[in-house]
Amino acid sequence: MPRRDFDPASVTADGRAASKETLFDGAAAGPWRGVVEGVAWGGQTTVLAYGTDTIGEGPRLHVHPYDETFIVIAGRARFFVGDTTLEAAQGDVVFGPAGVPHRFENLGPGRLQTIDIHHSPKWIQTDLD
């Protein structure tokens, strides 16, 4: 079914050019594979790539002043978002609200790979542990 959510004539381009940034090098080592901040092209989101082969490993408990959306690209993860614990697998999307401490860990077996979308033009974080 075709979608028509808005009238294209009602939107005026703001003059920004299309651009490309490299998020990560697939051959690079370490769990934090890369980051592209929205300020690089005048966007409103920052994108991070995280991946680990180690079961039980993941980012430390932290919090942001904005929402974060996690996309599980490969593997399985356990997310701790405030008082909620969620298990997510390849293809799942997890939402972390602004101001709510969160972390996640690789459940295995195998590699966990996520794309983390920060709803902010800059990556702003406070580690809590």
Short mmCIF file of N, CA, C and O in Angstrom, two decimals, residues 61 77-88 94-95 100-105 107:
data_model
loop_
_atom_site.label_atom_id
_atom_site.label_comp_id
_atom_site.label_asym_id
_atom_site.label_seq_id
_atom_site.Cartn_x
_atom_site.Cartn_y
_atom_site.Cartn_z
N LEU A 61 27.25 1.29 33.12
CA LEU A 61 26.02 2.02 33.44
C LEU A 61 26.26 3.51 33.23
O LEU A 61 27.25 4.08 33.73
N ALA A 77 21.31 -9.51 23.38
CA ALA A 77 21.74 -8.63 24.46
C ALA A 77 20.71 -8.59 25.57
O ALA A 77 19.52 -8.81 25.34
N ARG A 78 21.18 -8.29 26.76
CA ARG A 78 20.30 -7.99 27.89
C ARG A 78 20.51 -6.51 28.19
O ARG A 78 21.62 -6.06 28.44
N PHE A 79 19.40 -5.75 28.13
CA PHE A 79 19.42 -4.32 28.39
C PHE A 79 18.86 -4.06 29.79
O PHE A 79 17.85 -4.64 30.17
N PHE A 80 19.52 -3.19 30.51
CA PHE A 80 19.06 -2.72 31.82
C PHE A 80 18.77 -1.24 31.65
O PHE A 80 19.69 -0.44 31.48
N VAL A 81 17.49 -0.87 31.66
CA VAL A 81 17.06 0.51 31.45
C VAL A 81 16.22 0.91 32.65
O VAL A 81 15.07 0.48 32.79
N GLY A 82 16.83 1.68 33.56
CA GLY A 82 16.15 1.98 34.81
C GLY A 82 15.87 0.69 35.55
O GLY A 82 16.76 -0.14 35.73
N ASP A 83 14.62 0.48 35.96
CA ASP A 83 14.22 -0.74 36.67
C ASP A 83 13.77 -1.86 35.73
O ASP A 83 13.34 -2.92 36.19
N THR A 84 13.86 -1.65 34.43
CA THR A 84 13.39 -2.62 33.45
C THR A 84 14.56 -3.40 32.86
O THR A 84 15.58 -2.81 32.50
N THR A 85 14.39 -4.72 32.75
CA THR A 85 15.36 -5.57 32.07
C THR A 85 14.69 -6.17 30.85
O THR A 85 13.59 -6.73 30.94
N LEU A 86 15.35 -6.02 29.69
CA LEU A 86 14.80 -6.50 28.42
C LEU A 86 15.84 -7.35 27.72
O LEU A 86 17.02 -6.98 27.68
N GLU A 87 15.43 -8.46 27.14
CA GLU A 87 16.30 -9.23 26.28
C GLU A 87 15.94 -8.90 24.84
O GLU A 87 14.76 -8.83 24.50
N ALA A 88 16.97 -8.68 24.03
CA ALA A 88 16.75 -8.31 22.63
C ALA A 88 17.69 -9.11 21.75
O ALA A 88 18.80 -9.44 22.15
N VAL A 94 15.47 -1.24 20.94
CA VAL A 94 15.21 -0.93 22.34
C VAL A 94 15.30 0.58 22.52
O VAL A 94 16.20 1.22 21.98
N PHE A 95 14.38 1.12 23.31
CA PHE A 95 14.33 2.56 23.58
C PHE A 95 14.77 2.85 25.00
O PHE A 95 14.31 2.21 25.94
N VAL A 100 17.28 8.29 32.10
CA VAL A 100 17.14 6.97 32.72
C VAL A 100 18.46 6.22 32.55
O VAL A 100 18.89 5.98 31.42
N PRO A 101 19.13 5.84 33.65
CA PRO A 101 20.39 5.10 33.54
C PRO A 101 20.19 3.78 32.81
O PRO A 101 19.16 3.12 32.97
N HIS A 102 21.20 3.40 32.01
CA HIS A 102 21.08 2.17 31.23
C HIS A 102 22.45 1.59 30.90
O HIS A 102 23.46 2.28 30.95
N ARG A 103 22.41 0.31 30.57
CA ARG A 103 23.58 -0.42 30.07
C ARG A 103 23.06 -1.66 29.38
O ARG A 103 21.88 -1.98 29.46
N PHE A 104 23.95 -2.36 28.68
CA PHE A 104 23.58 -3.65 28.09
C PHE A 104 24.79 -4.55 28.05
O PHE A 104 25.93 -4.09 28.21
N GLU A 105 24.52 -5.86 27.87
CA GLU A 105 25.60 -6.84 27.84
C GLU A 105 25.30 -7.91 26.80
O GLU A 105 24.14 -8.20 26.50
N LEU A 107 24.72 -11.43 25.51
CA LEU A 107 24.23 -12.70 26.05
C LEU A 107 24.84 -13.91 25.35
O LEU A 107 24.78 -15.01 25.87
#
